Amino acid sequence: MSIYNLLRELPQYSDAFSFGFDIDEIHENIFYLDKKDIEGCFRLWASKFQPCAFGRLASKKTKCLDYHMTIITEEELKLDDYHLFQIIQNERRNFKDRALRGEVSAHLIFFVSRYLSYAKPSSEFLKVQQELCSLYLPESLPIKPDIIYSESIPLRHPDNSIKAYKAGINTFYSTAHLTRNHDRRVPGGFLISINAPGHYLHLSTENGVYSSLEEGLQQIKKLTIQSIGKGGISHDEKISTTWLSENPIDRQGCPSQKGEHGDYYSGFYHTDVLIPSEITIDNKELKVFDTSDRLIFDWNVLFYVTQNIFPLGHPYHGEFVGVTISEEEIYFNSFAPRKANTGKLTD
């Protein structure tokens, strides 16, 4: 069955369903706009209502933060899967060409569709998300839930060397609203986000935004910490789906030795996972924060924001210290999928 036929069979909320004032207003127009206006509409929304500080700044093209945006319209979703695959892979190459030149460090693939916007969290929607992500990551088929997938982002440095930096990949969708995935809400449908903070570190330092890599690292860590616990936007109870420990202790209850908030932060599920299955299929509203919720994950890491060199095979190999590659490897993704750690990840 084609992807579009799968979309048409998705369980749907009614047109009266509210996504919060910020998204409801956008849904009045976004499905009728051309691609240029869709991007402008999305950037304006994200610059105000995206919990992630990097996303807000990139939407305003501030401090060398920016993203390449690929928009897939409802009409394009009606194409056969092969042509849809070609469109997305061509855009993937365009993004990497721009990243190589130091223009962007992130890629957003935005599927704008009423079917996707009003899709109820369900096993059917989970399958559609897997199919759409498969169009971007054919080298990692089959795409499975509860797995961490990565991308390789190239950057040509002033000495003409090329290094690849690991990027994380996440999914966002409109009906995450009010669920345990609330902070992954976006207007308009479904979005795949690819983001390489290490690529941005070197790009911004080489362009004079930061005086040194160390200053850049400290600012990136600061922005990361500022993003945690800042969700709950348009949630009736203002519940963020990530949070820092209230006291300067690590997750084993010992005094922290590595910064104000320790090495870890908490959230619903592992935040690096591409498609978190139990959250994606659950449409239960998050009305009360329950500290005993079994999906709370206390081991999302902060210590990877470093110039330390991690060995090949380590989850953070290539994150901030790039991997030297040749011209022929610019479009190749060398970072394999991995299972999410279920406990503390030692550095």
PDB file of C-alpha atoms in Angstrom, residues 13-184:
ATOM      1  CA  TYR A  13      -9.432  13.752  15.295  1.00  0.00           C
ATOM      2  CA  SER A  14     -12.348  15.933  14.230  1.00  0.00           C
ATOM      3  CA  ASP A  15     -11.829  19.368  12.716  1.00  0.00           C
ATOM      4  CA  ALA A  16     -12.930  20.800  16.069  1.00  0.00           C
ATOM      5  CA  PHE A  17      -9.871  19.362  17.858  1.00  0.00           C
ATOM      6  CA  SER A  18      -7.767  22.129  19.416  1.00  0.00           C
ATOM      7  CA  PHE A  19      -3.959  22.098  19.267  1.00  0.00           C
ATOM      8  CA  GLY A  20      -3.626  25.217  21.406  1.00  0.00           C
ATOM      9  CA  PHE A  21      -4.004  28.821  20.332  1.00  0.00           C
ATOM     10  CA  ASP A  22      -0.627  28.997  18.569  1.00  0.00           C
ATOM     11  CA  ILE A  23      -1.212  26.027  16.260  1.00  0.00           C
ATOM     12  CA  ASP A  24      -4.969  26.505  15.786  1.00  0.00           C
ATOM     13  CA  GLU A  25      -4.270  29.909  14.235  1.00  0.00           C
ATOM     14  CA  ILE A  26      -1.731  28.450  11.802  1.00  0.00           C
ATOM     15  CA  HIS A  27      -4.038  25.607  10.792  1.00  0.00           C
ATOM     16  CA  GLU A  28      -6.498  28.142   9.429  1.00  0.00           C
ATOM     17  CA  ASN A  29      -4.118  28.862   6.540  1.00  0.00           C
ATOM     18  CA  ILE A  30      -1.069  26.591   6.284  1.00  0.00           C
ATOM     19  CA  PHE A  31      -2.694  23.896   4.131  1.00  0.00           C
ATOM     20  CA  TYR A  32      -3.425  26.456   1.401  1.00  0.00           C
ATOM     21  CA  LEU A  33      -0.046  28.245   1.249  1.00  0.00           C
ATOM     22  CA  ASP A  34       2.785  27.805  -1.244  1.00  0.00           C
ATOM     23  CA  LYS A  35       6.108  26.410  -0.026  1.00  0.00           C
ATOM     24  CA  LYS A  36       7.770  29.787   0.479  1.00  0.00           C
ATOM     25  CA  ASP A  37       4.931  31.002   2.680  1.00  0.00           C
ATOM     26  CA  ILE A  38       4.766  27.683   4.547  1.00  0.00           C
ATOM     27  CA  GLU A  39       8.427  28.067   5.486  1.00  0.00           C
ATOM     28  CA  GLY A  40       7.883  31.660   6.572  1.00  0.00           C
ATOM     29  CA  CYS A  41       4.881  30.621   8.646  1.00  0.00           C
ATOM     30  CA  PHE A  42       6.798  27.779  10.281  1.00  0.00           C
ATOM     31  CA  ARG A  43       9.852  29.918  11.068  1.00  0.00           C
ATOM     32  CA  LEU A  44       7.689  32.574  12.699  1.00  0.00           C
ATOM     33  CA  TRP A  45       5.930  29.958  14.839  1.00  0.00           C
ATOM     34  CA  ALA A  46       9.141  28.132  15.818  1.00  0.00           C
ATOM     35  CA  SER A  47      10.924  31.370  16.731  1.00  0.00           C
ATOM     36  CA  LYS A  48       8.281  31.920  19.418  1.00  0.00           C
ATOM     37  CA  PHE A  49       6.859  28.554  20.433  1.00  0.00           C
ATOM     38  CA  GLN A  50       9.625  25.957  19.996  1.00  0.00           C
ATOM     39  CA  PRO A  51      10.962  24.932  23.446  1.00  0.00           C
ATOM     40  CA  CYS A  52      14.453  24.253  22.067  1.00  0.00           C
ATOM     41  CA  ALA A  53      16.629  27.368  22.178  1.00  0.00           C
ATOM     42  CA  PHE A  54      18.567  26.166  19.102  1.00  0.00           C
ATOM     43  CA  GLY A  55      15.327  25.838  17.139  1.00  0.00           C
ATOM     44  CA  ARG A  56      14.156  29.315  18.085  1.00  0.00           C
ATOM     45  CA  LEU A  57      17.466  30.927  17.121  1.00  0.00           C
ATOM     46  CA  ALA A  58      17.827  28.925  13.903  1.00  0.00           C
ATOM     47  CA  SER A  59      14.321  29.954  12.861  1.00  0.00           C
ATOM     48  CA  LYS A  60      15.515  33.562  13.073  1.00  0.00           C
ATOM     49  CA  LYS A  61      18.886  32.738  11.429  1.00  0.00           C
ATOM     50  CA  THR A  62      20.788  34.050  14.450  1.00  0.00           C
ATOM     51  CA  LYS A  63      24.465  33.453  15.374  1.00  0.00           C
ATOM     52  CA  CYS A  64      25.071  31.326  12.256  1.00  0.00           C
ATOM     53  CA  LEU A  65      22.284  28.954  13.329  1.00  0.00           C
ATOM     54  CA  ASP A  66      20.083  28.008  10.382  1.00  0.00           C
ATOM     55  CA  TYR A  67      18.449  24.997   8.787  1.00  0.00           C
ATOM     56  CA  HIS A  68      17.707  23.741   5.291  1.00  0.00           C
ATOM     57  CA  MET A  69      13.969  23.219   5.003  1.00  0.00           C
ATOM     58  CA  THR A  70      12.358  20.665   2.723  1.00  0.00           C
ATOM     59  CA  ILE A  71       8.585  20.970   2.412  1.00  0.00           C
ATOM     60  CA  ILE A  72       6.505  18.063   1.137  1.00  0.00           C
ATOM     61  CA  THR A  73       2.955  19.121   0.305  1.00  0.00           C
ATOM     62  CA  GLU A  74      -0.249  17.068   0.300  1.00  0.00           C
ATOM     63  CA  GLU A  75      -0.085  16.921  -3.507  1.00  0.00           C
ATOM     64  CA  GLU A  76       3.463  15.546  -3.419  1.00  0.00           C
ATOM     65  CA  LEU A  77       2.407  12.939  -0.877  1.00  0.00           C
ATOM     66  CA  LYS A  78      -0.001  11.633  -3.529  1.00  0.00           C
ATOM     67  CA  LEU A  79       2.950  10.717  -5.764  1.00  0.00           C
ATOM     68  CA  ASP A  80       4.094   7.114  -5.861  1.00  0.00           C
ATOM     69  CA  ASP A  81       6.601   6.238  -3.165  1.00  0.00           C
ATOM     70  CA  TYR A  82       9.538   6.064  -5.587  1.00  0.00           C
ATOM     71  CA  HIS A  83       9.099   9.664  -6.762  1.00  0.00           C
ATOM     72  CA  LEU A  84       8.600  10.815  -3.197  1.00  0.00           C
ATOM     73  CA  PHE A  85      11.815   9.012  -2.276  1.00  0.00           C
ATOM     74  CA  GLN A  86      13.669  10.772  -5.120  1.00  0.00           C
ATOM     75  CA  ILE A  87      12.466  14.199  -3.971  1.00  0.00           C
ATOM     76  CA  ILE A  88      13.634  13.612  -0.414  1.00  0.00           C
ATOM     77  CA  GLN A  89      16.997  12.124  -1.410  1.00  0.00           C
ATOM     78  CA  ASN A  90      17.682  15.045  -3.766  1.00  0.00           C
ATOM     79  CA  GLU A  91      16.911  17.406  -0.900  1.00  0.00           C
ATOM     80  CA  ARG A  92      19.211  15.402   1.352  1.00  0.00           C
ATOM     81  CA  ARG A  93      22.052  15.984  -1.106  1.00  0.00           C
ATOM     82  CA  ASN A  94      21.159  19.685  -1.396  1.00  0.00           C
ATOM     83  CA  PHE A  95      21.284  19.962   2.389  1.00  0.00           C
ATOM     84  CA  LYS A  96      24.693  18.286   2.578  1.00  0.00           C
ATOM     85  CA  ASP A  97      26.021  20.572  -0.167  1.00  0.00           C
ATOM     86  CA  ARG A  98      24.928  23.578   1.887  1.00  0.00           C
ATOM     87  CA  ALA A  99      26.313  22.066   5.101  1.00  0.00           C
ATOM     88  CA  LEU A 100      29.639  21.441   3.377  1.00  0.00           C
ATOM     89  CA  ARG A 101      29.822  25.149   2.506  1.00  0.00           C
ATOM     90  CA  GLY A 102      29.007  26.098   6.109  1.00  0.00           C
ATOM     91  CA  GLU A 103      25.574  27.569   5.407  1.00  0.00           C
ATOM     92  CA  VAL A 104      23.443  25.308   7.641  1.00  0.00           C
ATOM     93  CA  SER A 105      23.857  22.669  10.354  1.00  0.00           C
ATOM     94  CA  ALA A 106      20.347  21.210  10.370  1.00  0.00           C
ATOM     95  CA  HIS A 107      17.741  19.840   7.989  1.00  0.00           C
ATOM     96  CA  LEU A 108      13.979  19.857   8.525  1.00  0.00           C
ATOM     97  CA  ILE A 109      11.753  17.676   6.325  1.00  0.00           C
ATOM     98  CA  PHE A 110       8.237  19.026   6.796  1.00  0.00           C
ATOM     99  CA  PHE A 111       5.282  16.947   5.570  1.00  0.00           C
ATOM    100  CA  VAL A 112       2.333  19.351   5.425  1.00  0.00           C
ATOM    101  CA  SER A 113      -0.934  17.441   5.391  1.00  0.00           C
ATOM    102  CA  ARG A 114      -4.353  17.571   7.047  1.00  0.00           C
ATOM    103  CA  TYR A 115      -4.273  13.782   7.375  1.00  0.00           C
ATOM    104  CA  LEU A 116      -0.998  13.980   9.302  1.00  0.00           C
ATOM    105  CA  SER A 117      -2.033  17.028  11.315  1.00  0.00           C
ATOM    106  CA  TYR A 118      -5.169  15.384  12.687  1.00  0.00           C
ATOM    107  CA  ALA A 119      -3.812  11.824  12.969  1.00  0.00           C
ATOM    108  CA  LYS A 120      -4.615  10.324  16.364  1.00  0.00           C
ATOM    109  CA  PRO A 121      -1.663   8.817  18.228  1.00  0.00           C
ATOM    110  CA  SER A 122      -2.041   5.163  17.267  1.00  0.00           C
ATOM    111  CA  SER A 123      -0.262   2.103  15.908  1.00  0.00           C
ATOM    112  CA  GLU A 124      -1.350   3.206  12.424  1.00  0.00           C
ATOM    113  CA  PHE A 125       0.315   6.589  12.874  1.00  0.00           C
ATOM    114  CA  LEU A 126       3.435   4.855  14.196  1.00  0.00           C
ATOM    115  CA  LYS A 127       3.627   2.835  10.961  1.00  0.00           C
ATOM    116  CA  VAL A 128       3.234   5.964   8.830  1.00  0.00           C
ATOM    117  CA  GLN A 129       6.049   7.675  10.732  1.00  0.00           C
ATOM    118  CA  GLN A 130       8.274   4.654  10.060  1.00  0.00           C
ATOM    119  CA  GLU A 131       7.433   4.767   6.351  1.00  0.00           C
ATOM    120  CA  LEU A 132       8.145   8.506   6.065  1.00  0.00           C
ATOM    121  CA  CYS A 133      11.462   8.174   7.905  1.00  0.00           C
ATOM    122  CA  SER A 134      12.371   5.297   5.570  1.00  0.00           C
ATOM    123  CA  LEU A 135      12.298   7.746   2.673  1.00  0.00           C
ATOM    124  CA  TYR A 136      15.136   9.668   4.329  1.00  0.00           C
ATOM    125  CA  LEU A 137      17.206   6.780   5.703  1.00  0.00           C
ATOM    126  CA  PRO A 138      17.191   3.957   3.107  1.00  0.00           C
ATOM    127  CA  GLU A 139      20.629   2.824   4.337  1.00  0.00           C
ATOM    128  CA  SER A 140      19.087   1.941   7.715  1.00  0.00           C
ATOM    129  CA  LEU A 141      16.041  -0.055   6.593  1.00  0.00           C
ATOM    130  CA  PRO A 142      13.895  -1.249   8.144  1.00  0.00           C
ATOM    131  CA  ILE A 143      13.242   1.784  10.329  1.00  0.00           C
ATOM    132  CA  LYS A 144      12.157   0.554  13.745  1.00  0.00           C
ATOM    133  CA  PRO A 145      10.687   2.357  16.754  1.00  0.00           C
ATOM    134  CA  ASP A 146      12.743   2.819  19.927  1.00  0.00           C
ATOM    135  CA  ILE A 147      16.042   3.023  18.016  1.00  0.00           C
ATOM    136  CA  ILE A 148      18.500   5.946  17.825  1.00  0.00           C
ATOM    137  CA  TYR A 149      19.362   6.914  14.246  1.00  0.00           C
ATOM    138  CA  SER A 150      22.082   9.370  13.225  1.00  0.00           C
ATOM    139  CA  GLU A 151      23.165  11.279  10.134  1.00  0.00           C
ATOM    140  CA  SER A 152      26.600  12.379   8.890  1.00  0.00           C
ATOM    141  CA  ILE A 153      26.933  16.114   8.166  1.00  0.00           C
ATOM    142  CA  PRO A 154      30.019  17.355   6.240  1.00  0.00           C
ATOM    143  CA  LEU A 155      31.905  20.623   6.739  1.00  0.00           C
ATOM    144  CA  ARG A 156      34.835  21.927   4.714  1.00  0.00           C
ATOM    145  CA  HIS A 157      37.290  23.635   7.045  1.00  0.00           C
ATOM    146  CA  PRO A 158      39.585  26.597   6.186  1.00  0.00           C
ATOM    147  CA  ASP A 159      42.511  24.212   5.537  1.00  0.00           C
ATOM    148  CA  ASN A 160      40.290  22.499   2.892  1.00  0.00           C
ATOM    149  CA  SER A 161      39.948  19.327   4.969  1.00  0.00           C
ATOM    150  CA  ILE A 162      36.461  17.840   5.236  1.00  0.00           C
ATOM    151  CA  LYS A 163      35.074  16.432   8.453  1.00  0.00           C
ATOM    152  CA  ALA A 164      31.784  14.716   9.142  1.00  0.00           C
ATOM    153  CA  TYR A 165      29.833  15.441  12.320  1.00  0.00           C
ATOM    154  CA  LYS A 166      27.191  13.213  13.851  1.00  0.00           C
ATOM    155  CA  ALA A 167      23.655  14.570  13.800  1.00  0.00           C
ATOM    156  CA  GLY A 168      20.712  13.391  15.836  1.00  0.00           C
ATOM    157  CA  ILE A 169      17.365  12.705  14.170  1.00  0.00           C
ATOM    158  CA  ASN A 170      13.991  13.267  15.834  1.00  0.00           C
ATOM    159  CA  THR A 171      10.342  13.366  14.827  1.00  0.00           C
ATOM    160  CA  PHE A 172       7.692  15.978  15.600  1.00  0.00           C
ATOM    161  CA  TYR A 173       3.938  15.981  14.887  1.00  0.00           C
ATOM    162  CA  SER A 174       0.872  18.101  15.574  1.00  0.00           C
ATOM    163  CA  THR A 175      -1.072  15.606  17.699  1.00  0.00           C
ATOM    164  CA  ALA A 176       1.738  15.280  20.207  1.00  0.00           C
ATOM    165  CA  HIS A 177      -0.230  18.130  21.790  1.00  0.00           C
ATOM    166  CA  LEU A 178      -1.026  17.461  25.473  1.00  0.00           C
ATOM    167  CA  THR A 179       0.541  13.971  25.415  1.00  0.00           C
ATOM    168  CA  ARG A 180       3.795  12.819  27.016  1.00  0.00           C
ATOM    169  CA  ASN A 181       5.399  13.888  23.730  1.00  0.00           C
ATOM    170  CA  HIS A 182       3.930  17.398  23.979  1.00  0.00           C
ATOM    171  CA  ASP A 183       7.214  19.235  23.450  1.00  0.00           C
ATOM    172  CA  ARG A 184       7.557  17.539  20.043  1.00  0.00           C
TER     173      ARG A 184
END
